[in-house]
Amino acid sequence: MISVASATKRYGRTAVVDDVALELGDVGVTAIIGANGAGKSTLLSLIGRLLPLDSGRIEIDGLDVGATKGDVLARLVAVLRQENHLTARLTVRDLVGFGRFPHGRGRIDAAGRAAIEEAIAYLDLEPFAERFLDELSGGQRQRAFIAMALAQDTRYLLLDEPLNSLDLRHAVEIMRLLRRLAAERGTRVVVVLHDLNFAAAHADRIVAMRDGRVIADGPPASVMRSEVLEAVYDLPIDVREIDGSPVGLYFR
Amino acid sequence: MRTEPSVIERMPRAAAAPDALARRGARDRVVVALARPGVRLALLAALAAASVAVFVFVGIEGSWAFAVPFRLRKVAAMLLVAVAIGVSTVLFQTITGNRILSPAIMGFDALYVLIQTVVVFAFGAGALATTDPNLMWLVEVGAMVVFSGLLFRWVFARSARSVHLLVLVGIVFGVLFRSVSSFMQRMLDPAAFAVLQDSFFASFTGVDETLLGISAVAVVTVTAVAVPLVRRLDVLLLGESHAIGLGVDHRRTVAVVLVLVAVLVSVSTALVGPVAFFGLLVANLAYLVVGSFRHAATLPAAVLLGVICLVGGQFLLEQLGLGTALSVVIEFVGGIVFILMLVRKGVR
């Protein structure tokens, strides 16, 4: 379990994450939604110890994120942020190989090689394995980074807006993949999403944030209600049921 | 294509067809082998060794007993400079994630110049001549390491931990150091200024040989610290958040690397004076030639290319009777490479 206790992060005087208390990782896929600046990405970075906490405490399976050694956490939680510009030219297989770094301090044994090939296969990247990342499309590159996180072989996977700059087909594929990971490998996925309908369609649980606080939290059916979503986004959102699942209409 | 029939004719007729296949296989194997970083490194090493050999042994007219040790000392100095500049630039580019930066941009060599200027300004040109150069050098390295440490703590202690901020601050400090140095130099008496000026002009031949011993110790120590880090450095290439996500202590690694860079820049600046573009040249050539992103390959490649450029270049220029022009040629070529990179990739 990921337990967040009164976590606070400030930039200057504004609390971007304001006294958040939350338990995550109880279900397969948890989506964090909210408007720009609601603090969702910051919260994810705090959990993934990419940013230091100002106050509060975050534990993953009982390990304090601020005090545990980096490689121990790296075998427990993988985190992907939208920072996929690389100076070096890497092939897909090189990149996925980095996922094994926490397991062998950079040395890759037979089990590691098997994990790399499995991750590449899992994301259908075999045809591109020897290609350089800068030769791939946005969707393929996104999958390559997810494959790296997969090779890391962790119980928890944190993703910050993995659907950014992907077309509809690739976005749907990534979300299906996350579902599959949760179902087949028992990975607990926490994903920050912009599009609430993707959250509604694929997540088991939705956490809605506003102004650094959690203002709604529960299964999609309980969060996908007009009055809740209006409070989250400051926008009247009509929610209809289509084929048994809620869909928010906000385009007009 | 035209040579092929004759090659086949020399083979036994019956074996011609399978042999052609075998030959193509052999050619493919050569191509594959050439693609391997290890093979490329070995070729670079051979070329570097050849440069050293011709530099030391070709064209000795007088006593070998004098000429060979004399030239070997020069080679030793150039080797140290090649290691110092090649390794410091590659390391620096890795921690900043930027391939058109070099430690010179951080104001490292400017600080070195400032320290020397302050010494001459305060104690006169005699001080530079009478102080034990090793002691002087140690003090300067100390100051450089303290400076990089302060810079690091000051910038990284703030919540926005950004290497780019660090570099910007470095640039500002660099300008400050240069301005203060040139201000002080203007107020010096002309004789003292001439002594000082002489020690700043980059020269790969007029190496300060009194510092060879201590420079060698520094370079070996830095190498001993850097070698176990190479795999972690590879991970740093993915950027800060990926590196942290993969369990690398980013802050600590960057701090250690900055200290290593400070020591190496002190070595090269003390030996040959400030060089702006040489590091940029060898580092980028190394990435290009070695065909691998791994530091286990790029670091030695940058060093070997540095040796080839310095020793081989010096040999060629001496043959042309232009022995003192190497720094000019290298900075010229390096400057052109820098401009080409700027134009091609934009400032990234």
Coordinates of C-alpha atoms in Angstrom, one line a residue:
Chain A
M1 CA 0.0 0.0 0.0
I2 CA 1.0 3.6 -0.6
S3 CA 0.0 5.7 2.3
V4 CA 0.2 9.4 2.2
A5 CA -0.2 11.2 5.5
S6 CA -0.7 15.0 5.6
A7 CA 1.6 15.5 2.7
T8 CA 2.3 19.1 1.8
K9 CA 4.4 20.7 -0.9
R10 CA 4.8 24.4 -1.3
Y11 CA 6.2 26.5 -4.1
G12 CA 6.7 29.9 -2.4
R13 CA 3.6 30.5 -0.4
T14 CA 1.2 28.4 -2.5
A15 CA 0.6 24.9 -1.3
V16 CA 0.5 22.8 -4.5
V17 CA -0.2 19.7 -2.5
D18 CA -2.0 20.7 0.7
D19 CA -2.2 18.3 3.6
V20 CA -3.2 15.3 1.6
A21 CA -4.0 12.1 3.3
L22 CA -4.6 9.1 1.0
E23 CA -4.2 5.4 0.7
L24 CA -3.4 4.2 -2.8
G25 CA -2.7 0.9 -4.4
D26 CA -5.6 -1.1 -3.1
V27 CA -7.1 -1.7 -6.6
G28 CA -5.6 -2.3 -10.0
V29 CA -5.8 1.0 -11.7
T30 CA -6.3 4.3 -9.8
A31 CA -6.7 7.5 -11.8
I32 CA -6.0 10.9 -10.4
I33 CA -7.9 13.7 -12.2
G34 CA -8.2 17.4 -11.8
A35 CA -7.7 20.7 -13.5
N36 CA -4.3 22.2 -14.4
G37 CA -2.5 23.1 -11.2
A38 CA -4.6 20.9 -9.0
G39 CA -1.5 19.2 -7.7
K40 CA -2.0 15.8 -9.3
S41 CA 1.4 15.6 -11.0
T42 CA 3.1 17.0 -7.9
L43 CA 1.5 14.4 -5.7
L44 CA 2.7 11.7 -8.0
S45 CA 6.2 13.1 -8.0
L46 CA 6.1 13.2 -4.2
I47 CA 5.1 9.6 -4.0
G48 CA 7.8 8.7 -6.5
R49 CA 10.3 10.7 -4.4
L50 CA 11.1 12.9 -7.5
L51 CA 10.4 15.9 -5.2
P52 CA 11.1 16.2 -1.5
L53 CA 8.1 16.7 0.8
D54 CA 7.8 19.9 2.8
S55 CA 5.9 18.2 5.5
G56 CA 4.0 15.0 6.1
R57 CA 5.0 11.4 5.4
I58 CA 4.7 9.0 2.5
E59 CA 5.2 5.3 2.9
I60 CA 5.2 2.6 0.3
D61 CA 4.7 -0.9 1.8
G62 CA 5.8 0.6 5.1
L63 CA 9.0 2.2 3.8
D64 CA 9.4 5.9 4.3
V65 CA 9.9 7.4 0.8
G66 CA 12.2 10.1 2.2
A67 CA 14.5 7.9 4.2
T68 CA 14.7 4.6 2.2
K69 CA 17.6 3.9 -0.1
G70 CA 17.0 4.7 -3.7
D71 CA 17.6 1.2 -5.1
V72 CA 15.3 -0.4 -2.6
L73 CA 12.5 1.9 -3.6
A74 CA 13.3 1.4 -7.3
R75 CA 12.6 -2.3 -6.9
L76 CA 9.2 -1.5 -5.4
V77 CA 7.9 1.4 -7.4
A78 CA 8.5 2.6 -11.0
V79 CA 7.6 6.1 -11.9
L80 CA 7.4 7.7 -15.3
R81 CA 7.1 11.4 -15.7
Q82 CA 6.6 13.4 -18.9
E83 CA 10.3 14.0 -19.4
N84 CA 11.2 11.9 -22.4
H85 CA 13.7 14.1 -24.1
L86 CA 17.1 12.3 -24.1
T87 CA 20.5 13.7 -25.1
A88 CA 22.0 10.3 -25.8
R89 CA 20.9 8.1 -28.7
L90 CA 19.5 4.9 -27.3
T91 CA 17.8 2.0 -28.9
V92 CA 14.5 0.7 -27.5
R93 CA 16.4 -2.3 -26.1
D94 CA 19.0 -0.1 -24.4
L95 CA 16.2 1.9 -22.8
V96 CA 14.3 -1.1 -21.6
G97 CA 17.6 -2.5 -20.3
F98 CA 17.8 0.5 -17.9
G99 CA 14.8 -0.9 -16.2
R100 CA 17.0 -3.6 -14.8
F101 CA 19.4 -1.2 -13.3
P102 CA 18.0 -1.4 -9.7
H103 CA 18.3 -5.2 -9.8
G104 CA 21.9 -5.6 -10.7
R105 CA 23.5 -2.2 -10.4
G106 CA 23.8 -2.1 -14.2
R107 CA 24.9 -5.7 -14.7
I108 CA 22.3 -7.7 -16.5
D109 CA 22.1 -11.4 -15.8
A110 CA 20.1 -14.1 -17.7
A111 CA 16.9 -13.4 -15.7
G112 CA 17.4 -9.7 -16.4
R113 CA 17.7 -10.3 -20.2
A114 CA 14.6 -12.5 -20.1
A115 CA 12.7 -9.6 -18.3
I116 CA 13.9 -7.2 -20.9
E117 CA 12.7 -9.4 -23.8
E118 CA 9.4 -10.0 -22.0
A119 CA 8.8 -6.3 -21.5
I120 CA 9.5 -5.6 -25.1
A121 CA 7.2 -8.4 -26.2
Y122 CA 4.5 -7.3 -23.8
L123 CA 4.3 -3.9 -25.5
D124 CA 4.6 -5.3 -29.0
L125 CA 7.9 -3.5 -29.5
E126 CA 9.8 -6.4 -31.1
P127 CA 9.9 -4.9 -34.6
F128 CA 11.4 -1.7 -33.1
A129 CA 13.8 -3.2 -30.5
E130 CA 16.9 -2.1 -32.4
R131 CA 15.5 1.3 -33.5
F132 CA 16.7 4.5 -32.0
L133 CA 14.1 6.3 -29.8
D134 CA 14.3 9.4 -31.9
E135 CA 13.2 7.4 -34.9
L136 CA 9.9 6.3 -33.3
S137 CA 6.5 7.9 -33.2
G138 CA 5.2 9.5 -30.0
G139 CA 3.1 6.4 -29.2
Q140 CA 5.9 4.0 -29.8
R141 CA 8.3 6.0 -27.6
Q142 CA 5.7 6.2 -24.9
R143 CA 5.4 2.4 -25.0
A144 CA 9.2 2.0 -24.9
F145 CA 9.3 4.0 -21.7
I146 CA 6.5 2.0 -20.2
A147 CA 8.4 -1.2 -21.2
M148 CA 11.4 0.2 -19.2
A149 CA 9.1 0.6 -16.2
L150 CA 7.8 -2.9 -16.8
A151 CA 11.3 -4.4 -16.9
Q152 CA 11.9 -2.8 -13.5
D153 CA 9.4 -5.4 -12.3
T154 CA 7.8 -3.4 -9.5
R155 CA 4.6 -3.8 -7.6
Y156 CA 3.6 -0.2 -8.1
L157 CA 3.7 1.8 -11.3
L158 CA 3.2 5.5 -11.3
L159 CA 2.5 7.3 -14.6
D160 CA 2.1 11.0 -15.1
E161 CA -0.2 11.8 -18.0
P162 CA 0.9 8.9 -20.2
L163 CA -1.7 9.8 -22.8
N164 CA -0.3 13.3 -23.5
S165 CA 0.4 13.8 -27.2
L166 CA -1.0 10.5 -28.2
D167 CA -3.7 10.0 -30.7
L168 CA -7.0 8.3 -29.8
R169 CA -5.9 4.8 -30.9
H170 CA -2.6 4.9 -29.0
A171 CA -4.3 6.4 -25.9
V172 CA -6.8 3.6 -25.8
E173 CA -4.1 1.0 -26.3
I174 CA -2.0 2.4 -23.4
M175 CA -5.1 2.4 -21.1
R176 CA -5.9 -1.2 -22.1
L177 CA -2.3 -2.1 -21.4
L178 CA -2.5 -0.7 -17.9
R179 CA -5.6 -2.7 -17.3
R180 CA -3.9 -5.8 -18.6
L181 CA -0.9 -5.2 -16.3
A182 CA -3.2 -4.9 -13.3
A183 CA -5.1 -8.0 -14.2
E184 CA -2.3 -10.3 -15.3
R185 CA 0.6 -9.2 -13.2
G186 CA -1.1 -7.7 -10.2
T187 CA 0.6 -4.4 -10.8
R188 CA -0.9 -1.5 -8.9
V189 CA -1.1 1.4 -11.3
V190 CA -1.6 5.0 -10.3
V191 CA -2.1 7.2 -13.3
V192 CA -2.6 10.9 -13.7
L193 CA -5.1 11.6 -16.5
H194 CA -6.4 14.7 -18.1
D195 CA -9.3 13.1 -19.8
L196 CA -11.9 12.2 -17.2
N197 CA -13.7 9.8 -19.7
F198 CA -10.5 7.7 -20.0
A199 CA -10.5 7.6 -16.2
A200 CA -14.1 6.6 -16.1
A201 CA -13.7 3.9 -18.7
H202 CA -10.5 2.2 -17.4
A203 CA -10.0 3.0 -13.7
D204 CA -11.2 1.0 -10.7
R205 CA -11.0 4.1 -8.6
I206 CA -10.8 7.8 -9.3
V207 CA -9.2 10.4 -7.0
A208 CA -10.2 14.0 -7.9
M209 CA -8.1 16.9 -6.8
R210 CA -8.5 20.6 -6.6
D211 CA -6.2 23.3 -5.2
G212 CA -3.9 20.7 -3.8
R213 CA -6.6 18.7 -1.9
V214 CA -8.5 15.6 -2.6
I215 CA -12.1 16.5 -3.0
A216 CA -13.6 13.2 -4.3
D217 CA -12.4 9.7 -4.1
G218 CA -14.1 6.4 -5.0
P219 CA -15.2 4.1 -7.8
P220 CA -16.0 5.8 -11.1
A221 CA -19.8 5.6 -10.5
S222 CA -19.5 7.7 -7.3
V223 CA -17.1 10.3 -8.8
M224 CA -18.6 10.6 -12.3
R225 CA -21.6 12.7 -11.1
S226 CA -22.3 16.2 -12.5
E227 CA -22.2 18.0 -9.1
V228 CA -18.8 16.3 -8.3
L229 CA -17.2 17.0 -11.6
E230 CA -18.4 20.6 -11.7
A231 CA -16.6 21.1 -8.3
V232 CA -13.5 19.5 -9.7
Y233 CA -13.3 21.3 -13.0
D234 CA -15.3 24.5 -12.4
L235 CA -17.3 23.6 -15.5
P236 CA -20.8 22.3 -15.9
I237 CA -20.4 18.7 -17.0
D238 CA -23.4 16.6 -18.0
V239 CA -22.9 12.9 -17.2
R240 CA -24.8 10.3 -19.3
E241 CA -24.8 6.6 -19.0
I242 CA -23.8 4.9 -22.3
D243 CA -23.8 1.1 -22.4
G244 CA -23.7 1.0 -18.6
S245 CA -20.7 3.3 -18.0
P246 CA -20.8 7.0 -17.2
V247 CA -19.5 9.5 -19.8
G248 CA -19.0 13.1 -19.1
L249 CA -20.1 15.5 -21.8
Y250 CA -18.2 18.8 -21.7
F251 CA -17.4 19.6 -25.3
R252 CA -20.0 22.3 -25.8
Chain B
M1 CA 33.7 -4.1 -58.3
R2 CA 36.4 -4.3 -60.9
T3 CA 38.8 -6.0 -58.7
E4 CA 36.5 -8.9 -58.0
P5 CA 37.2 -11.2 -61.0
S6 CA 40.9 -11.1 -60.4
V7 CA 40.4 -12.0 -56.8
I8 CA 38.3 -15.0 -57.8
E9 CA 40.8 -16.0 -60.5
R10 CA 43.4 -16.5 -57.8
M11 CA 41.1 -18.9 -56.0
P12 CA 40.7 -22.5 -57.1
R13 CA 37.9 -22.6 -59.7
A14 CA 35.7 -25.2 -58.1
A15 CA 35.5 -23.3 -54.8
A16 CA 34.6 -20.0 -56.5
A17 CA 30.9 -19.9 -55.7
P18 CA 30.8 -20.9 -52.1
D19 CA 33.9 -18.8 -51.6
A20 CA 32.2 -15.7 -52.9
L21 CA 29.5 -16.3 -50.2
A22 CA 32.2 -16.9 -47.6
R23 CA 33.8 -13.6 -48.6
R24 CA 30.6 -11.7 -48.4
G25 CA 30.2 -13.3 -45.0
A26 CA 33.6 -12.2 -44.0
R27 CA 32.9 -8.7 -45.2
D28 CA 29.7 -8.6 -43.2
R29 CA 31.6 -9.9 -40.2
V30 CA 34.1 -7.0 -40.6
V31 CA 31.2 -4.5 -40.8
V32 CA 29.5 -6.0 -37.7
A33 CA 32.8 -6.1 -35.9
L34 CA 33.4 -2.4 -36.8
A35 CA 30.1 -1.5 -35.3
R36 CA 31.1 -2.9 -31.9
P37 CA 32.3 -0.2 -29.5
G38 CA 35.1 -2.4 -28.2
V39 CA 36.6 -2.8 -31.7
R40 CA 36.3 0.9 -32.3
L41 CA 38.0 1.7 -29.0
A42 CA 40.8 -0.7 -29.9
L43 CA 41.3 1.1 -33.3
L44 CA 41.4 4.4 -31.5
A45 CA 43.9 3.1 -29.0
A46 CA 46.1 1.8 -31.9
L47 CA 45.9 5.2 -33.6
A48 CA 46.7 7.0 -30.3
A49 CA 49.7 4.6 -29.7
A50 CA 50.9 5.2 -33.3
S51 CA 50.7 9.0 -32.8
V52 CA 52.7 8.7 -29.6
A53 CA 55.3 6.5 -31.3
V54 CA 55.9 8.8 -34.3
F55 CA 56.0 11.8 -32.0
V56 CA 58.6 10.3 -29.8
F57 CA 60.8 8.5 -32.4
V58 CA 60.5 10.2 -35.7
G59 CA 63.1 12.8 -36.7
I60 CA 65.6 12.5 -33.9
E61 CA 68.8 14.1 -35.1
G62 CA 70.9 14.5 -32.0
S63 CA 71.3 12.3 -29.0
W64 CA 68.5 9.7 -28.4
A65 CA 69.3 9.7 -24.7
F66 CA 68.3 13.3 -24.6
A67 CA 65.6 13.5 -27.2
V68 CA 63.5 10.5 -26.1
P69 CA 63.0 11.4 -22.4
F70 CA 62.5 15.0 -23.4
R71 CA 59.8 14.1 -25.8
L72 CA 58.3 11.5 -23.4
R73 CA 57.8 14.3 -20.9
K74 CA 55.9 16.3 -23.5
V75 CA 53.8 13.3 -24.3
A76 CA 53.1 12.6 -20.6
A77 CA 51.9 16.2 -20.3
M78 CA 49.7 15.9 -23.4
L79 CA 48.3 12.5 -22.1
L80 CA 47.4 14.1 -18.8
V81 CA 45.7 17.1 -20.6
A82 CA 43.8 14.7 -22.9
V83 CA 42.5 12.7 -19.9
A84 CA 41.6 15.9 -17.9
I85 CA 39.8 17.6 -20.7
G86 CA 38.1 14.6 -22.3
V87 CA 36.8 13.1 -19.1
S88 CA 35.8 16.5 -17.5
T89 CA 33.8 17.5 -20.6
V90 CA 32.0 14.1 -21.0
L91 CA 31.2 14.0 -17.3
F92 CA 30.0 17.6 -17.4
Q93 CA 27.8 17.0 -20.4
T94 CA 26.3 14.0 -18.8
I95 CA 25.2 15.8 -15.6
T96 CA 23.9 18.8 -17.5
G97 CA 22.2 16.7 -20.2
N98 CA 23.6 19.0 -22.8
R99 CA 26.2 18.3 -25.5
I100 CA 27.2 21.9 -26.3
L101 CA 28.3 22.7 -22.8
S102 CA 31.8 22.3 -21.3
P103 CA 33.2 23.1 -17.9
A104 CA 34.6 26.3 -19.3
I105 CA 31.0 27.6 -19.5
M106 CA 30.7 27.1 -15.7
G107 CA 33.5 29.5 -15.1
F108 CA 35.8 26.8 -13.8
D109 CA 38.8 27.9 -15.8
A110 CA 37.9 31.6 -15.3
L111 CA 38.1 31.0 -11.5
Y112 CA 41.5 29.5 -12.0
V113 CA 42.7 32.5 -13.9
L114 CA 41.2 34.8 -11.2
I115 CA 43.1 33.0 -8.4
Q116 CA 46.4 33.4 -10.2
T117 CA 45.7 37.0 -10.9
V118 CA 44.8 37.7 -7.3
V119 CA 48.1 36.1 -6.2
V120 CA 50.1 38.3 -8.6
F121 CA 48.1 41.3 -7.7
A122 CA 48.6 40.9 -4.0
F123 CA 52.1 39.6 -3.8
G124 CA 53.7 40.6 -7.1
A125 CA 54.9 38.6 -10.0
G126 CA 57.7 37.3 -7.9
A127 CA 55.2 35.3 -5.8
L128 CA 54.3 33.2 -8.9
A129 CA 58.0 32.4 -9.4
T130 CA 59.1 31.8 -5.8
T131 CA 56.1 29.9 -4.3
D132 CA 56.3 26.1 -4.7
P133 CA 54.2 25.5 -7.7
N134 CA 52.8 22.2 -6.3
L135 CA 51.6 24.0 -3.1
M136 CA 50.2 26.8 -5.2
W137 CA 48.4 24.3 -7.4
L138 CA 46.9 22.5 -4.4
V139 CA 45.6 25.7 -3.0
E140 CA 44.1 26.5 -6.4
V141 CA 42.4 23.1 -6.7
G142 CA 41.1 23.5 -3.2
A143 CA 39.6 26.8 -4.1
M144 CA 38.0 25.4 -7.2
V145 CA 36.5 22.4 -5.4
V146 CA 35.1 24.7 -2.6
F147 CA 33.7 27.0 -5.3
S148 CA 31.9 24.1 -7.1
G149 CA 30.7 22.8 -3.8
L150 CA 29.3 26.2 -2.8
L151 CA 27.7 26.7 -6.1
F152 CA 26.1 23.2 -5.9
R153 CA 24.8 23.6 -2.4
W154 CA 23.6 27.1 -2.9
V155 CA 21.7 26.3 -6.1
F156 CA 20.6 22.7 -5.2
A157 CA 19.5 23.6 -1.7
R158 CA 16.6 25.6 -3.2
S159 CA 13.5 23.7 -4.0
A160 CA 14.0 24.1 -7.7
R161 CA 16.8 21.6 -8.2
S162 CA 17.7 22.3 -11.7
V163 CA 21.0 21.7 -13.4
H164 CA 20.2 24.4 -15.9
L165 CA 19.9 26.9 -13.1
L166 CA 23.3 25.7 -11.9
V167 CA 24.8 26.3 -15.4
L168 CA 23.2 29.7 -15.7
V169 CA 24.6 30.7 -12.3
G170 CA 27.9 29.3 -13.5
I171 CA 27.9 31.5 -16.6
V172 CA 27.2 34.6 -14.5
F173 CA 30.1 33.7 -12.2
G174 CA 32.3 33.0 -15.1
V175 CA 31.7 36.5 -16.5
L176 CA 32.2 37.9 -13.0
F177 CA 35.5 36.1 -12.6
R178 CA 36.8 37.1 -16.0
S179 CA 35.8 40.8 -15.4
V180 CA 37.4 40.9 -12.0
S181 CA 40.6 39.3 -13.4
S182 CA 40.8 41.7 -16.3
F183 CA 40.2 44.6 -14.0
M184 CA 43.0 43.5 -11.8
Q185 CA 45.3 42.8 -14.7
R186 CA 44.7 46.4 -16.0
M187 CA 46.1 47.7 -12.7
L188 CA 49.2 45.5 -12.7
D189 CA 52.5 46.9 -13.7
P190 CA 53.4 45.8 -17.2
A191 CA 56.2 43.4 -16.2
A192 CA 53.9 41.5 -13.8
F193 CA 51.2 41.5 -16.4
A194 CA 53.5 40.0 -19.0
V195 CA 54.4 37.1 -16.6
L196 CA 50.8 36.5 -15.9
Q197 CA 49.7 36.8 -19.5
D198 CA 52.3 34.2 -20.5
S199 CA 50.9 31.6 -18.0
F200 CA 47.4 32.1 -19.4
F201 CA 48.0 31.6 -23.1
A202 CA 47.0 28.1 -24.0
S203 CA 50.0 26.2 -25.1
F204 CA 50.3 22.5 -25.5
T205 CA 54.1 22.6 -25.9
G206 CA 55.2 25.1 -23.3
V207 CA 53.8 22.8 -20.6
D208 CA 54.6 23.6 -17.0
E209 CA 56.6 20.4 -16.3
T210 CA 57.0 21.0 -12.6
L211 CA 53.4 20.1 -12.2
L212 CA 53.5 16.8 -14.0
G213 CA 53.9 14.7 -10.9
I214 CA 51.1 16.1 -9.0
S215 CA 48.8 16.3 -12.0
A216 CA 49.4 12.6 -12.7
V217 CA 48.4 11.8 -9.1
A218 CA 45.3 13.9 -9.4
V219 CA 44.3 12.3 -12.7
V220 CA 44.9 8.8 -11.4
T221 CA 42.8 9.5 -8.3
V222 CA 40.0 11.0 -10.3
T223 CA 40.0 8.0 -12.6
A224 CA 39.9 5.6 -9.7
V225 CA 36.8 7.4 -8.4
A226 CA 35.1 7.7 -11.8
V227 CA 35.5 4.1 -13.0
P228 CA 33.1 2.6 -10.4
L229 CA 30.6 5.3 -11.4
V230 CA 30.3 4.5 -15.1
R231 CA 27.0 2.6 -14.9
R232 CA 25.4 5.1 -12.7
L233 CA 26.5 7.8 -15.1
D234 CA 24.8 5.9 -18.0
V235 CA 21.5 6.2 -16.0
L236 CA 22.0 9.9 -15.6
L237 CA 21.8 10.2 -19.3
L238 CA 18.0 9.5 -19.0
G239 CA 17.6 12.7 -17.0
E240 CA 17.0 13.5 -13.4
S241 CA 13.6 12.0 -12.8
H242 CA 14.3 8.7 -14.6
A243 CA 17.6 8.4 -12.8
I244 CA 15.9 8.9 -9.4
G245 CA 13.2 6.5 -10.4
L246 CA 15.8 3.9 -11.2
G247 CA 17.3 4.3 -7.8
V248 CA 20.3 6.5 -8.5
D249 CA 21.1 9.1 -5.8
H250 CA 21.1 11.9 -8.3
R251 CA 22.1 14.7 -6.0
R252 CA 25.1 12.8 -4.6
T253 CA 26.3 11.6 -7.9
V254 CA 26.1 15.1 -9.4
A255 CA 28.0 16.5 -6.5
V256 CA 30.8 13.9 -6.8
V257 CA 31.0 14.5 -10.5
L258 CA 31.2 18.3 -10.1
V259 CA 34.2 17.8 -7.7
L260 CA 35.9 15.5 -10.2
V261 CA 35.3 18.0 -12.9
A262 CA 36.8 20.8 -10.7
V263 CA 39.9 18.8 -10.1
L264 CA 40.3 17.9 -13.8
V265 CA 39.8 21.4 -15.0
S266 CA 42.5 22.5 -12.5
V267 CA 44.9 20.0 -14.0
S268 CA 44.4 21.0 -17.6
T269 CA 44.3 24.8 -16.9
A270 CA 47.5 24.6 -14.8
L271 CA 49.3 22.6 -17.4
V272 CA 48.3 24.3 -20.6
G273 CA 46.1 27.3 -19.7
P274 CA 42.4 27.7 -20.5
V275 CA 41.1 26.0 -23.6
A276 CA 37.5 26.7 -24.6
F277 CA 36.5 24.3 -27.4
F278 CA 39.0 21.4 -27.3
G279 CA 36.8 19.5 -24.8
L280 CA 33.7 20.1 -26.8
L281 CA 35.5 18.8 -29.9
V282 CA 36.8 15.5 -28.4
A283 CA 33.6 14.8 -26.5
N284 CA 31.4 15.1 -29.5
L285 CA 33.8 13.2 -31.7
A286 CA 33.8 10.5 -29.1
Y287 CA 30.0 10.2 -29.2
L288 CA 30.1 10.1 -33.0
V289 CA 33.0 7.6 -33.4
V290 CA 32.3 5.1 -30.6
G291 CA 28.6 4.5 -31.5
S292 CA 27.6 3.8 -27.9
F293 CA 26.1 5.9 -25.2
R294 CA 27.8 4.0 -22.4
H295 CA 30.5 5.8 -20.4
A296 CA 32.6 2.7 -20.4
A297 CA 33.0 3.5 -24.1
T298 CA 32.6 7.3 -24.4
L299 CA 35.1 8.2 -21.6
P300 CA 38.0 6.3 -23.0
A301 CA 37.1 7.3 -26.6
A302 CA 37.2 11.0 -25.6
V303 CA 40.6 10.5 -24.0
L304 CA 42.0 8.6 -26.9
L305 CA 40.7 11.2 -29.4
G306 CA 42.3 13.8 -27.2
V307 CA 45.6 12.0 -27.4
I308 CA 45.4 11.7 -31.2
C309 CA 44.5 15.3 -31.6
L310 CA 47.2 16.6 -29.3
V311 CA 50.1 14.3 -30.0
G312 CA 49.3 13.5 -33.6
G313 CA 48.4 17.2 -34.3
Q314 CA 51.6 18.4 -32.6
F315 CA 53.7 16.0 -34.7
L316 CA 52.0 17.1 -38.0
L317 CA 52.4 20.7 -37.2
E318 CA 56.1 20.3 -36.2
Q319 CA 56.7 18.6 -39.5
L320 CA 55.1 21.7 -41.2
G321 CA 57.3 23.9 -39.1
L322 CA 54.3 25.3 -37.2
G323 CA 55.1 23.7 -33.8
T324 CA 53.5 26.4 -31.6
A325 CA 50.2 26.7 -33.5
L326 CA 48.4 23.6 -32.2
S327 CA 46.2 25.4 -29.7
V328 CA 45.2 27.8 -32.4
V329 CA 44.3 25.0 -34.8
I330 CA 42.4 23.0 -32.3
E331 CA 40.5 25.9 -31.0
F332 CA 39.7 26.9 -34.5
V333 CA 38.4 23.5 -35.5
G334 CA 36.6 23.1 -32.1
G335 CA 35.0 26.5 -32.6
I336 CA 33.7 25.5 -36.0
V337 CA 32.3 22.3 -34.6
F338 CA 30.6 24.3 -31.8
I339 CA 29.0 26.6 -34.4
L340 CA 27.9 23.7 -36.5
M341 CA 26.3 22.0 -33.5
L342 CA 24.5 25.2 -32.6
V343 CA 23.2 25.6 -36.1
R344 CA 22.2 22.0 -36.5
K345 CA 20.5 21.3 -33.2
G346 CA 19.6 24.6 -31.7
V347 CA 20.5 25.3 -28.1
R348 CA 19.5 22.1 -26.4

